[in-house]
Coordinates of C-alpha atoms in Angstrom, one line a residue:
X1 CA 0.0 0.0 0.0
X2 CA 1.3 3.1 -1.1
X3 CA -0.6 5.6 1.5
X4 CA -4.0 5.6 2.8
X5 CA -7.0 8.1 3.3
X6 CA -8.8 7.4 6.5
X7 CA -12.5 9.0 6.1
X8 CA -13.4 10.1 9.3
X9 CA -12.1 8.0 12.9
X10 CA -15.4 6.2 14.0
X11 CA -14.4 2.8 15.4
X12 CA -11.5 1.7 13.7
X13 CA -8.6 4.1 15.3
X14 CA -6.2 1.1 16.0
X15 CA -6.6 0.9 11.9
X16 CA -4.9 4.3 11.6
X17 CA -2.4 3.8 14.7
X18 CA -1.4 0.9 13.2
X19 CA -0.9 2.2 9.4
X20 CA 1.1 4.9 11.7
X21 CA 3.4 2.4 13.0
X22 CA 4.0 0.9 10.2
X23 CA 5.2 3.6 8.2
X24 CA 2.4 3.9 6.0
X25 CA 1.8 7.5 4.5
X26 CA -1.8 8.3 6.0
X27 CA -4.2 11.1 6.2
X28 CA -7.6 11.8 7.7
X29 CA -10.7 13.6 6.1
X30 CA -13.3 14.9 8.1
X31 CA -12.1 14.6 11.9
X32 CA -9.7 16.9 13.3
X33 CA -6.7 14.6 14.6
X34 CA -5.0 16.4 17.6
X35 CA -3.7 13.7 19.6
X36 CA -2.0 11.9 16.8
X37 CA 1.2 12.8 14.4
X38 CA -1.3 12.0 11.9
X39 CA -1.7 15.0 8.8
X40 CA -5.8 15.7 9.0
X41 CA -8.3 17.5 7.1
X42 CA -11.7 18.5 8.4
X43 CA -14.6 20.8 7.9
X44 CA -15.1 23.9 10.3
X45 CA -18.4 22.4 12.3
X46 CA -18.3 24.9 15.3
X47 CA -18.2 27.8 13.1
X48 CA -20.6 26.6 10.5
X49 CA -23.2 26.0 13.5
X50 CA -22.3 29.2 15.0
X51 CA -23.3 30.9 11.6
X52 CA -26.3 29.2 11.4
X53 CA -27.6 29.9 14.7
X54 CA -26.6 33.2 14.6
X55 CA -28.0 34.0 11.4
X56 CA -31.6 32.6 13.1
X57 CA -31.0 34.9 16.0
X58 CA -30.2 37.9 13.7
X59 CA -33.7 37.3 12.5
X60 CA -35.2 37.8 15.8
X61 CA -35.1 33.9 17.0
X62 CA -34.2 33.5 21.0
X63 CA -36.4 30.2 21.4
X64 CA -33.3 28.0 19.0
X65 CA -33.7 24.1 19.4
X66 CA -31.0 21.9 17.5
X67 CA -32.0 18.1 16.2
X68 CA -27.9 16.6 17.0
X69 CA -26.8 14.1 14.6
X70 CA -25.0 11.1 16.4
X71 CA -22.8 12.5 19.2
X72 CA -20.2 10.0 18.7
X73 CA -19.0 11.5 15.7
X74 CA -16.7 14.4 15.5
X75 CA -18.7 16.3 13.2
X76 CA -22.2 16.2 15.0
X77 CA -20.5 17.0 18.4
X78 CA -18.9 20.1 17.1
X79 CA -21.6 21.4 15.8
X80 CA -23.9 20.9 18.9
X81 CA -20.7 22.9 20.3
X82 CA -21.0 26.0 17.5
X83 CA -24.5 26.0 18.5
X84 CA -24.3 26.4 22.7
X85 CA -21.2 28.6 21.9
X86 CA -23.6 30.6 19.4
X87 CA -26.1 30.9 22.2
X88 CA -24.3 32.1 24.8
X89 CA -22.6 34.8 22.7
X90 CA -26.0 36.3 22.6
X91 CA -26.9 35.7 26.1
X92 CA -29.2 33.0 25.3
X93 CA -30.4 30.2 28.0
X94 CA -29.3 26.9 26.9
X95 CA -32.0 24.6 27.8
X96 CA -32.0 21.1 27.5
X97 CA -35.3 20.6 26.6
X98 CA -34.8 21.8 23.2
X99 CA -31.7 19.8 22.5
X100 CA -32.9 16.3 20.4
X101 CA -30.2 14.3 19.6
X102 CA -30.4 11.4 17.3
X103 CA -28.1 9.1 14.8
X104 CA -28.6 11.3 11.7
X105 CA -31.4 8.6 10.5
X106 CA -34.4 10.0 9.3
X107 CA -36.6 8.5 11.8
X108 CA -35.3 9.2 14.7
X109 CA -35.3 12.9 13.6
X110 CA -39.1 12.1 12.6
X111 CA -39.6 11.6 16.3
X112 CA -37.5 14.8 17.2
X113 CA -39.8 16.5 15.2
X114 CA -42.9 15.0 16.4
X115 CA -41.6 15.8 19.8
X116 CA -40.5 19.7 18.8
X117 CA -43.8 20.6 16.9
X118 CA -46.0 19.2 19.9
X119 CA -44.5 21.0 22.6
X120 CA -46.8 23.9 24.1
X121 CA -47.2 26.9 22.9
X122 CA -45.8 29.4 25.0
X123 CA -42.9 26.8 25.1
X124 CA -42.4 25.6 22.2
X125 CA -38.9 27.0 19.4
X126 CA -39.7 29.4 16.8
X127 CA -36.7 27.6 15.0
X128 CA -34.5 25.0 14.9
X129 CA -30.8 23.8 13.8
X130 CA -30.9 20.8 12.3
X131 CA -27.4 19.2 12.1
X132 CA -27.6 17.4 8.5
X133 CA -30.0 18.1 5.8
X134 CA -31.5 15.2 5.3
X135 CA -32.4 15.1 9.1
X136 CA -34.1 19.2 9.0
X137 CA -36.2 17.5 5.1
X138 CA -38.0 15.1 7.8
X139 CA -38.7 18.1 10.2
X140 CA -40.4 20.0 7.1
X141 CA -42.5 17.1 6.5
X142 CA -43.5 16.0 9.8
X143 CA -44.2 19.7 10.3
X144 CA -46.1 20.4 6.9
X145 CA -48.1 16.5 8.4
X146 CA -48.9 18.2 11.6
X147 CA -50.2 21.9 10.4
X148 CA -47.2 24.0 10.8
X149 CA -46.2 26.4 7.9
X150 CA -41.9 26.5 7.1
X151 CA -41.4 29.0 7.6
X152 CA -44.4 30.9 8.9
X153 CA -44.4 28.6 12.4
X154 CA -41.0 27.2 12.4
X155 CA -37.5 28.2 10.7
X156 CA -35.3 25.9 9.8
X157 CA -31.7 25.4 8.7
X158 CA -29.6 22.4 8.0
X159 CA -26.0 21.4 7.2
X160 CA -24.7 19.9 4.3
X161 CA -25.8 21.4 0.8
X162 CA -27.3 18.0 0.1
X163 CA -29.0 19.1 -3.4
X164 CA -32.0 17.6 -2.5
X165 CA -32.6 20.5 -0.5
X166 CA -33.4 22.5 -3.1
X167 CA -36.4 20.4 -4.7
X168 CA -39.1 20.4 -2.0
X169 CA -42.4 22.8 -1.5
X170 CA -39.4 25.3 0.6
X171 CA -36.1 25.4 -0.7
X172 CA -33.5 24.6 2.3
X173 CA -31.4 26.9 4.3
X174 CA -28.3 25.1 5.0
X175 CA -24.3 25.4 5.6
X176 CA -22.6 24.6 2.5
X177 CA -19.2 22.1 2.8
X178 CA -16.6 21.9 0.7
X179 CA -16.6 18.4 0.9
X180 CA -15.0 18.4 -2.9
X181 CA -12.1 20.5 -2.1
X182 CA -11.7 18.2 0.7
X183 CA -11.4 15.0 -0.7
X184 CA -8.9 17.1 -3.2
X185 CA -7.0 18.4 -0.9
X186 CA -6.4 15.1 1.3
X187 CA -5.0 13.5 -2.3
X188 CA -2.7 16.0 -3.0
X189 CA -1.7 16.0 0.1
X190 CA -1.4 12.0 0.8
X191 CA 0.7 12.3 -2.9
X192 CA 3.5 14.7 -1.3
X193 CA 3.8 12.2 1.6
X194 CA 3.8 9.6 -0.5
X195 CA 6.8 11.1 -2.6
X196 CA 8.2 12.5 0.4
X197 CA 8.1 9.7 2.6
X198 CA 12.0 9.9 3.7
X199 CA 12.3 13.6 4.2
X200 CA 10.2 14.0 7.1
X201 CA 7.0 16.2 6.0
X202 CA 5.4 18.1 8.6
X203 CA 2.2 17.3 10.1
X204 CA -0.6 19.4 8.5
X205 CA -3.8 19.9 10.0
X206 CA -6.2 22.1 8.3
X207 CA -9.9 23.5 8.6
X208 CA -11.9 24.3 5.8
X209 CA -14.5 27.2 6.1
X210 CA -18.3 26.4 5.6
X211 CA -20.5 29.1 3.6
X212 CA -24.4 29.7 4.9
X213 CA -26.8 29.2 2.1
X214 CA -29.6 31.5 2.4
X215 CA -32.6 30.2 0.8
X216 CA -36.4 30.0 1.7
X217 CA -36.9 27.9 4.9
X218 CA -36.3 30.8 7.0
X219 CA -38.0 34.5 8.1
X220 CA -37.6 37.2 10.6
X221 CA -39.5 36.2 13.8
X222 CA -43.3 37.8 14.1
X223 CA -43.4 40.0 17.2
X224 CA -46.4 38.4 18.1
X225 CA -44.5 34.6 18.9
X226 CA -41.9 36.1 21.4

């Protein structure tokens, strides 16, 4: 083997610590490697969920929940981090009860939903981070299912630019990533170790900016719901 890409670090670690070991020119895509002499490439996740929460709060949103994808993964637990950090830079309570988490499956964020849409009234969020977009296209439904208007009752924004976001009856706010340039960028760079192997390379680790995609799923809060 003349290198390998490791996409993402979910369960098989001793894979890369071993390929380490051994020599074996490695990189990582999509989870930030700090404890590890390992070159890495990930996507920005605090900040993308930090722009997308505060771009709901610049509209006038204070009552934020956030659907989590599956905590166990690098990705979903930084962004559950953007969005408490986004929070309390605005002197917004944190409150539990509007945190759902799930496994990124569609079902369980069916449930989430269920659970976000039914909660009282005077209780319930005037919007909600979704942490994939495939997760926040269930919310729309269950939500269009149960009576509410998106965005007239409930704002949404995802992450991902999954294209699919674009075709239903509200196009999708989301966070764009550059998952493209990633997967470039972690070749080129897997080549130069590769052809570099006995010269000692230095350990890269790099963060690629996200881009929030403003589209239709979201509007400035009515007065009257505060």
């Amino acid at each position: 083997i003349g290198g390998v890409i490791f996409a993402d670090i979910i369960g098989n670690r001793s894979q890369l610590e071993e390929a380490l070991a051994s020599g074996i020119p490695s990189i990582v895509v999509n989870d930030y490697v700090g404890d590890l002499e390992v070159s890495c490439i990930a996507i920005d996740n605090i900040r993308g969920a930090q722009d997308a929460v505060n771009y709901l709060i610049d509209l006038g949103h204070r009552k934020i929940a956030h659907i989590t994808g599956d905590l166990v993964t690098q990705a979903a637990a930084w962004r559950f981090e953007g969005y408490k950090r986004a929070l309390k830079k605005n002197n917004i309570e944190f409150r539990q009860d509007y945190v759902f988490k799930t496994d990124y499956s569609r079902g369980q964020a069916r449930l989430a939903a269920e659970k976000l849409i039914k909660m009282p009234l005077s209780l319930a969020p005037t919007a909600v981070f979704v942490a994939s977009d495939s997760m926040a296209l269930e919310v729309m439904t269950v939500a269009r299912e149960l009576g509410r208007k998106i965005p007239g009752d409930l704002s949404i924004v995802g992450f991902d630019d999954n294209p699919s976001g674009l075709y239903g009856p509200v196009s999708l706010t989301t966070v764009r990533q550059p998952l493209i340039r990633m997967a470039e960028e972690s070749v080129k760079e897997l080549n130069l170790l590769i052809s570099c192997k006995d010269k000692g390379i230095k350990v890269k680790r790099i963060l690629l900016p996200t881009e929030l995609v403003i589209r239709e799923s979201c509007q400035p809060l009515d007065s009257s719901k505060t």
